[in-house]
mmCIF file of C-alpha atoms in Angstrom:
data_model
loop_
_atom_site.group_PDB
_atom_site.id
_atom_site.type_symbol
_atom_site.label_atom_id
_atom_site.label_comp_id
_atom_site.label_asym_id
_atom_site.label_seq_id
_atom_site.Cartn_x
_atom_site.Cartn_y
_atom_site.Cartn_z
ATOM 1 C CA UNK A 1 -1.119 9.315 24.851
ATOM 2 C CA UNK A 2 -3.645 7.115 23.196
ATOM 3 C CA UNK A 3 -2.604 4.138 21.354
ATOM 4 C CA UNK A 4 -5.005 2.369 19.220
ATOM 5 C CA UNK A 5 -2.640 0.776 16.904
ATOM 6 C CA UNK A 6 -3.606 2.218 13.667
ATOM 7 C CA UNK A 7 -1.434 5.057 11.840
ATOM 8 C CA UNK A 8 -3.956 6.638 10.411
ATOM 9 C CA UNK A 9 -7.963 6.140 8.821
ATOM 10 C CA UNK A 10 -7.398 2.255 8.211
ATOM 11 C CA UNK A 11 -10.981 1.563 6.360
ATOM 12 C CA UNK A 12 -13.198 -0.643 8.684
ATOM 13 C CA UNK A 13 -15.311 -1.524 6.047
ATOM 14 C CA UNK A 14 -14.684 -2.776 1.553
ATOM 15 C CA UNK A 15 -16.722 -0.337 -0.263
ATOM 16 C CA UNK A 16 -16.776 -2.953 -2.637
ATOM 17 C CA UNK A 17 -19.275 -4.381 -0.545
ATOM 18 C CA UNK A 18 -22.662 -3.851 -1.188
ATOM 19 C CA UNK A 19 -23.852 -3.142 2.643
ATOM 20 C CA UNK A 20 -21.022 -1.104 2.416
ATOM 21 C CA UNK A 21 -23.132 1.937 2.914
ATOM 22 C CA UNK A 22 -26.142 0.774 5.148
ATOM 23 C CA UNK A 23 -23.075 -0.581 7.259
ATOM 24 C CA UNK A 24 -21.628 2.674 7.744
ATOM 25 C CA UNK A 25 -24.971 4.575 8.292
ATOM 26 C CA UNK A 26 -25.455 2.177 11.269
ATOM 27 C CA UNK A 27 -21.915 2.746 13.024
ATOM 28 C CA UNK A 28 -22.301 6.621 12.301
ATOM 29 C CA UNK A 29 -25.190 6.723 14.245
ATOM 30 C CA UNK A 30 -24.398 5.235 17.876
ATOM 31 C CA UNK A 31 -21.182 6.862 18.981
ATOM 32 C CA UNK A 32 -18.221 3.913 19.475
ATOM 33 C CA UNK A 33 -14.844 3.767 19.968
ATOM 34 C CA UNK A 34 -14.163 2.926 15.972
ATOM 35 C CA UNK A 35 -16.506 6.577 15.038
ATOM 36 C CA UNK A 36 -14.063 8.329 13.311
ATOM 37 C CA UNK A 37 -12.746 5.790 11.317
ATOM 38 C CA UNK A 38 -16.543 5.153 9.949
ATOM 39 C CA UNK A 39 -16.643 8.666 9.520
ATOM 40 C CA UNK A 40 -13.321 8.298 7.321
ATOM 41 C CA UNK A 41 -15.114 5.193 5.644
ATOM 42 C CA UNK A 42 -18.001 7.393 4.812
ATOM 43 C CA UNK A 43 -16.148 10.100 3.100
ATOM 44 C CA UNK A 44 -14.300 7.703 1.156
ATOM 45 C CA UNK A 45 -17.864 6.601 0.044
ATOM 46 C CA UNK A 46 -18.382 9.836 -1.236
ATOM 47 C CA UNK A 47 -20.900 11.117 1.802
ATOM 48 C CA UNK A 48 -21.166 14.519 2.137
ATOM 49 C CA UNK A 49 -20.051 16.863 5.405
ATOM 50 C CA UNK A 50 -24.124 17.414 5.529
ATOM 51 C CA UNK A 51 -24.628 14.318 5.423
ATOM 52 C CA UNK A 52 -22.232 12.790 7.507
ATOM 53 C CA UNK A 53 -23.168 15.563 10.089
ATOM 54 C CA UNK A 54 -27.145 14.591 10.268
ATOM 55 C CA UNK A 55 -26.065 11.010 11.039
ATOM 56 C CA UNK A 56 -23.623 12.257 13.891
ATOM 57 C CA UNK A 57 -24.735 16.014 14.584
ATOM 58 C CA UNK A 58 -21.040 16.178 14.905
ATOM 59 C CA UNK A 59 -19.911 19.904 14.175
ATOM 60 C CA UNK A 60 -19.563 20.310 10.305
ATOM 61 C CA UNK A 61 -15.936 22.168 10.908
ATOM 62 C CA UNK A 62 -14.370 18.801 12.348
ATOM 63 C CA UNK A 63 -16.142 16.682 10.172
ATOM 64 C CA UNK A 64 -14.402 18.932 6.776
ATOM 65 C CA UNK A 65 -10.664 18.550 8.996
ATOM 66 C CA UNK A 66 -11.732 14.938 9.110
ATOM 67 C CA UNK A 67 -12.574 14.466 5.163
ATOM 68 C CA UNK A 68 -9.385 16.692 4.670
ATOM 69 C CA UNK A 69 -7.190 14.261 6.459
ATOM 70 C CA UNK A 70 -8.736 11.309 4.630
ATOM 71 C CA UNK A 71 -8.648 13.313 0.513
ATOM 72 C CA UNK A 72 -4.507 13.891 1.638
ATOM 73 C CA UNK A 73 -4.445 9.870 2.769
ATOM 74 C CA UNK A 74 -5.671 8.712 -0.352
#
């Protein structure tokens, strides 16, 4: 299987910082090994499934399994 090292949506970036946002925008767009934890970040950030999804164009029903994942982490 594939081991990363992380057990489960470790945030990449502080959402106390204030690029915090712009920061995550930019890694949502390119796709990159570390995606998916951005896309974590970004929930966590409050970003919509819509939104999330025009920065991605990943489909919306993996993106909501993703933000449900990340609402039972917290």
């Amino acid at each position: 299987g594939l081991d990363v090292g992380a057990t489960g949506f470790d945030p990449k970036v502080s959402l106390d910082d204030p690029e915090a946002l712009t920061k995550i925008r930019r890694e949502l767009k390119v796709a990159g090994a570390e995606r998916f934890w951005y896309i974590a970040d970004a929930f966590r950030a409050v970003l919509s499934v819509d939104g999330v999804f025009n920065l991605t164009n990943i489909d919306r029903w993996f993106l909501v399994q993703i933000e449900e994942l990340v609402r039972l982490e917290e």
